[in-house]
PDB file of C-alpha atoms in Angstrom:
ATOM      1  CA  MET A   1     117.641 102.954  94.391  1.00  0.00           C
ATOM      2  CA  PRO A   2     118.333 106.072  96.410  1.00  0.00           C
ATOM      3  CA  THR A   3     117.248 106.281 100.033  1.00  0.00           C
ATOM      4  CA  PRO A   4     114.664 108.914 101.067  1.00  0.00           C
ATOM      5  CA  SER A   5     117.490 111.137 102.322  1.00  0.00           C
ATOM      6  CA  MET A   6     119.368 110.759  99.040  1.00  0.00           C
ATOM      7  CA  GLU A   7     116.152 111.592  97.193  1.00  0.00           C
ATOM      8  CA  ASP A   8     115.794 114.831  99.158  1.00  0.00           C
ATOM      9  CA  TYR A   9     119.316 115.864  98.168  1.00  0.00           C
ATOM     10  CA  ILE A  10     118.927 114.861  94.515  1.00  0.00           C
ATOM     11  CA  GLU A  11     115.607 116.707  94.291  1.00  0.00           C
ATOM     12  CA  GLN A  12     117.070 119.854  95.867  1.00  0.00           C
ATOM     13  CA  ILE A  13     120.202 119.756  93.712  1.00  0.00           C
ATOM     14  CA  TYR A  14     118.081 119.309  90.598  1.00  0.00           C
ATOM     15  CA  MET A  15     115.879 122.283  91.539  1.00  0.00           C
ATOM     16  CA  LEU A  16     118.861 124.510  92.327  1.00  0.00           C
ATOM     17  CA  ILE A  17     120.521 123.692  89.019  1.00  0.00           C
ATOM     18  CA  GLU A  18     117.265 124.332  87.158  1.00  0.00           C
ATOM     19  CA  GLU A  19     116.783 127.646  88.967  1.00  0.00           C
ATOM     20  CA  LYS A  20     120.335 129.009  89.206  1.00  0.00           C
ATOM     21  CA  GLY A  21     122.337 126.927  86.768  1.00  0.00           C
ATOM     22  CA  TYR A  22     124.449 125.482  89.571  1.00  0.00           C
ATOM     23  CA  ALA A  23     124.218 124.031  93.072  1.00  0.00           C
ATOM     24  CA  ARG A  24     126.807 124.810  95.734  1.00  0.00           C
ATOM     25  CA  VAL A  25     127.194 122.961  99.016  1.00  0.00           C
ATOM     26  CA  SER A  26     126.166 126.121 100.894  1.00  0.00           C
ATOM     27  CA  ASP A  27     123.002 126.501  98.765  1.00  0.00           C
ATOM     28  CA  ILE A  28     122.025 122.882  99.357  1.00  0.00           C
ATOM     29  CA  ALA A  29     122.689 123.187 103.104  1.00  0.00           C
ATOM     30  CA  GLU A  30     120.537 126.301 103.332  1.00  0.00           C
ATOM     31  CA  ALA A  31     117.686 124.797 101.302  1.00  0.00           C
ATOM     32  CA  LEU A  32     117.615 121.594 103.366  1.00  0.00           C
ATOM     33  CA  SER A  33     118.411 123.275 106.715  1.00  0.00           C
ATOM     34  CA  VAL A  34     121.433 121.060 107.348  1.00  0.00           C
ATOM     35  CA  HIS A  35     125.120 121.685 108.036  1.00  0.00           C
ATOM     36  CA  PRO A  36     127.459 122.031 105.055  1.00  0.00           C
ATOM     37  CA  SER A  37     129.501 119.092 106.385  1.00  0.00           C
ATOM     38  CA  SER A  38     126.398 116.888 106.088  1.00  0.00           C
ATOM     39  CA  VAL A  39     125.907 118.055 102.518  1.00  0.00           C
ATOM     40  CA  THR A  40     129.527 117.283 101.658  1.00  0.00           C
ATOM     41  CA  LYS A  41     129.191 113.727 103.006  1.00  0.00           C
ATOM     42  CA  MET A  42     125.983 113.122 101.074  1.00  0.00           C
ATOM     43  CA  VAL A  43     127.361 114.670  97.888  1.00  0.00           C
ATOM     44  CA  GLN A  44     130.361 112.336  98.125  1.00  0.00           C
ATOM     45  CA  LYS A  45     127.996 109.369  98.520  1.00  0.00           C
ATOM     46  CA  LEU A  46     125.897 110.537  95.559  1.00  0.00           C
ATOM     47  CA  ASP A  47     129.104 110.833  93.556  1.00  0.00           C
ATOM     48  CA  ARG A  48     130.111 107.263  94.479  1.00  0.00           C
ATOM     49  CA  ASP A  49     126.649 106.039  93.473  1.00  0.00           C
ATOM     50  CA  GLN A  50     126.933 107.919  90.161  1.00  0.00           C
ATOM     51  CA  TYR A  51     124.050 110.348  90.666  1.00  0.00           C
ATOM     52  CA  LEU A  52     126.412 113.288  90.287  1.00  0.00           C
ATOM     53  CA  ASN A  53     130.019 114.228  89.652  1.00  0.00           C
ATOM     54  CA  TYR A  54     131.653 116.141  92.494  1.00  0.00           C
ATOM     55  CA  GLU A  55     135.034 117.790  92.633  1.00  0.00           C
ATOM     56  CA  LYS A  56     136.031 119.416  95.891  1.00  0.00           C
ATOM     57  CA  TYR A  57     136.026 123.226  95.569  1.00  0.00           C
ATOM     58  CA  ARG A  58     134.830 122.984  91.957  1.00  0.00           C
ATOM     59  CA  GLY A  59     131.178 122.114  92.402  1.00  0.00           C
ATOM     60  CA  LEU A  60     128.950 119.358  91.217  1.00  0.00           C
ATOM     61  CA  VAL A  61     127.026 118.288  88.157  1.00  0.00           C
ATOM     62  CA  LEU A  62     124.209 115.763  88.013  1.00  0.00           C
ATOM     63  CA  THR A  63     124.851 112.751  85.813  1.00  0.00           C
ATOM     64  CA  ALA A  64     122.198 111.641  83.313  1.00  0.00           C
ATOM     65  CA  LYS A  65     121.026 109.171  85.972  1.00  0.00           C
ATOM     66  CA  GLY A  66     120.852 111.959  88.571  1.00  0.00           C
ATOM     67  CA  LYS A  67     118.976 114.317  86.230  1.00  0.00           C
ATOM     68  CA  LYS A  68     116.432 111.645  85.363  1.00  0.00           C
ATOM     69  CA  ILE A  69     115.757 110.851  89.008  1.00  0.00           C
ATOM     70  CA  GLY A  70     115.795 114.535  89.997  1.00  0.00           C
ATOM     71  CA  LYS A  71     113.216 115.384  87.360  1.00  0.00           C
ATOM     72  CA  ARG A  72     110.997 112.523  88.482  1.00  0.00           C
ATOM     73  CA  LEU A  73     111.314 113.500  92.156  1.00  0.00           C
ATOM     74  CA  VAL A  74     110.317 117.091  91.403  1.00  0.00           C
ATOM     75  CA  TYR A  75     107.363 115.785  89.379  1.00  0.00           C
ATOM     76  CA  ARG A  76     106.323 113.561  92.302  1.00  0.00           C
ATOM     77  CA  HIS A  77     106.503 116.454  94.747  1.00  0.00           C
ATOM     78  CA  GLU A  78     104.539 118.832  92.498  1.00  0.00           C
ATOM     79  CA  LEU A  79     101.948 116.166  91.690  1.00  0.00           C
ATOM     80  CA  LEU A  80     101.336 115.431  95.362  1.00  0.00           C
ATOM     81  CA  GLU A  81     100.957 119.158  96.074  1.00  0.00           C
ATOM     82  CA  GLN A  82      98.431 119.378  93.225  1.00  0.00           C
ATOM     83  CA  PHE A  83      96.557 116.340  94.518  1.00  0.00           C
ATOM     84  CA  LEU A  84      96.327 117.654  98.069  1.00  0.00           C
ATOM     85  CA  GLU A  85      95.152 121.024  96.787  1.00  0.00           C
ATOM     86  CA  ILE A  86      92.453 119.387  94.646  1.00  0.00           C
ATOM     87  CA  ILE A  87      91.133 117.304  97.515  1.00  0.00           C
ATOM     88  CA  GLY A  88      90.882 120.420  99.662  1.00  0.00           C
ATOM     89  CA  VAL A  89      93.789 120.180 102.082  1.00  0.00           C
ATOM     90  CA  ASP A  90      94.487 123.585 103.665  1.00  0.00           C
ATOM     91  CA  ASN A  91      97.383 125.364 101.944  1.00  0.00           C
ATOM     92  CA  GLU A  92      99.351 125.749 105.182  1.00  0.00           C
ATOM     93  CA  ASN A  93      99.428 121.928 105.532  1.00  0.00           C
ATOM     94  CA  ILE A  94     100.278 120.920 101.981  1.00  0.00           C
ATOM     95  CA  TYR A  95     104.090 121.253 102.015  1.00  0.00           C
ATOM     96  CA  GLU A  96     104.553 119.376 105.295  1.00  0.00           C
ATOM     97  CA  ASP A  97     102.070 116.696 104.256  1.00  0.00           C
ATOM     98  CA  VAL A  98     103.886 116.144 100.960  1.00  0.00           C
ATOM     99  CA  GLU A  99     107.217 115.927 102.772  1.00  0.00           C
ATOM    100  CA  GLY A 100     105.662 113.378 105.102  1.00  0.00           C
ATOM    101  CA  ILE A 101     104.239 111.079 102.440  1.00  0.00           C
ATOM    102  CA  GLU A 102     106.314 111.419  99.279  1.00  0.00           C
ATOM    103  CA  HIS A 103     108.919 108.804 100.222  1.00  0.00           C
ATOM    104  CA  HIS A 104     106.319 106.278 101.352  1.00  0.00           C
ATOM    105  CA  LEU A 105     104.385 105.880  98.122  1.00  0.00           C
ATOM    106  CA  SER A 106     105.256 103.507  95.310  1.00  0.00           C
ATOM    107  CA  TRP A 107     105.650 104.876  91.799  1.00  0.00           C
ATOM    108  CA  ASN A 108     102.524 102.896  90.934  1.00  0.00           C
ATOM    109  CA  SER A 109     100.617 104.906  93.551  1.00  0.00           C
ATOM    110  CA  ILE A 110     102.115 108.131  92.195  1.00  0.00           C
ATOM    111  CA  ASP A 111     100.963 107.193  88.688  1.00  0.00           C
ATOM    112  CA  ARG A 112      97.428 106.493  89.933  1.00  0.00           C
ATOM    113  CA  ILE A 113      97.353 109.817  91.795  1.00  0.00           C
ATOM    114  CA  GLY A 114      98.448 111.417  88.526  1.00  0.00           C
ATOM    115  CA  ASP A 115      95.478 109.780  86.819  1.00  0.00           C
ATOM    116  CA  LEU A 116      93.142 111.105  89.508  1.00  0.00           C
ATOM    117  CA  VAL A 117      94.548 114.641  89.235  1.00  0.00           C
ATOM    118  CA  GLN A 118      94.079 114.469  85.474  1.00  0.00           C
ATOM    119  CA  PHE A 119      90.498 113.202  85.952  1.00  0.00           C
ATOM    120  CA  PHE A 120      89.611 116.171  88.163  1.00  0.00           C
ATOM    121  CA  GLU A 121      91.396 118.742  85.999  1.00  0.00           C
ATOM    122  CA  GLU A 122      89.733 117.574  82.783  1.00  0.00           C
ATOM    123  CA  ASP A 123      86.320 118.609  84.058  1.00  0.00           C
ATOM    124  CA  GLU A 124      85.945 121.476  86.546  1.00  0.00           C
ATOM    125  CA  SER A 125      82.518 120.168  87.570  1.00  0.00           C
ATOM    126  CA  ARG A 126      84.222 117.166  89.183  1.00  0.00           C
ATOM    127  CA  ILE A 127      86.118 119.437  91.554  1.00  0.00           C
ATOM    128  CA  LYS A 128      82.921 121.380  92.250  1.00  0.00           C
ATOM    129  CA  GLY A 129      81.162 118.102  93.017  1.00  0.00           C
ATOM    130  CA  LEU A 130      83.918 117.138  95.432  1.00  0.00           C
ATOM    131  CA  ARG A 131      83.661 120.526  97.167  1.00  0.00           C
ATOM    132  CA  GLN A 132      79.913 119.978  97.567  1.00  0.00           C
ATOM    133  CA  VAL A 133      80.496 116.590  99.197  1.00  0.00           C
ATOM    134  CA  GLN A 134      83.055 118.191 101.525  1.00  0.00           C
ATOM    135  CA  GLU A 135      80.675 121.017 102.458  1.00  0.00           C
ATOM    136  CA  ASN A 136      77.904 118.522 103.209  1.00  0.00           C
ATOM    137  CA  ASN A 137      80.233 116.395 105.322  1.00  0.00           C
ATOM    138  CA  ASP A 138      81.490 119.485 107.192  1.00  0.00           C
ATOM    139  CA  LYS A 139      77.883 120.481 107.976  1.00  0.00           C
ATOM    140  CA  GLU A 140      77.155 117.008 109.361  1.00  0.00           C
ATOM    141  CA  THR A 141      80.144 117.080 111.707  1.00  0.00           C
ATOM    142  CA  THR A 142      79.389 120.500 113.209  1.00  0.00           C
TER     143      THR A 142
END
């Protein structure tokens, strides 16, 4: 299993490849706000662990294993953003909150959150009901 740091790299590489068709060390470094030398070290580790194939100066390609994990990591991130939005977390907090919790949840928890998101999205009145509860609670605390 990849570490949280490895997951961040795999997720970013997957997104770059999906968006641009390729992922360069400089693109990854910029996206993750790290030094290119750090990216090179991690890419070499991901290559050793068979998440991607890396050739110096030629670029990198995710393996089937890397693509599968990358896709699942992007899904996890997007699902958690959706969940936090549904439960009424302020938009300016969502990204940082997701970054803070995504590596600390089991896939079982992610699946259950997916069920809850589906439950709310299947019937708009459920979200409206939640908003009413939140409004009532906000009134009580002020």
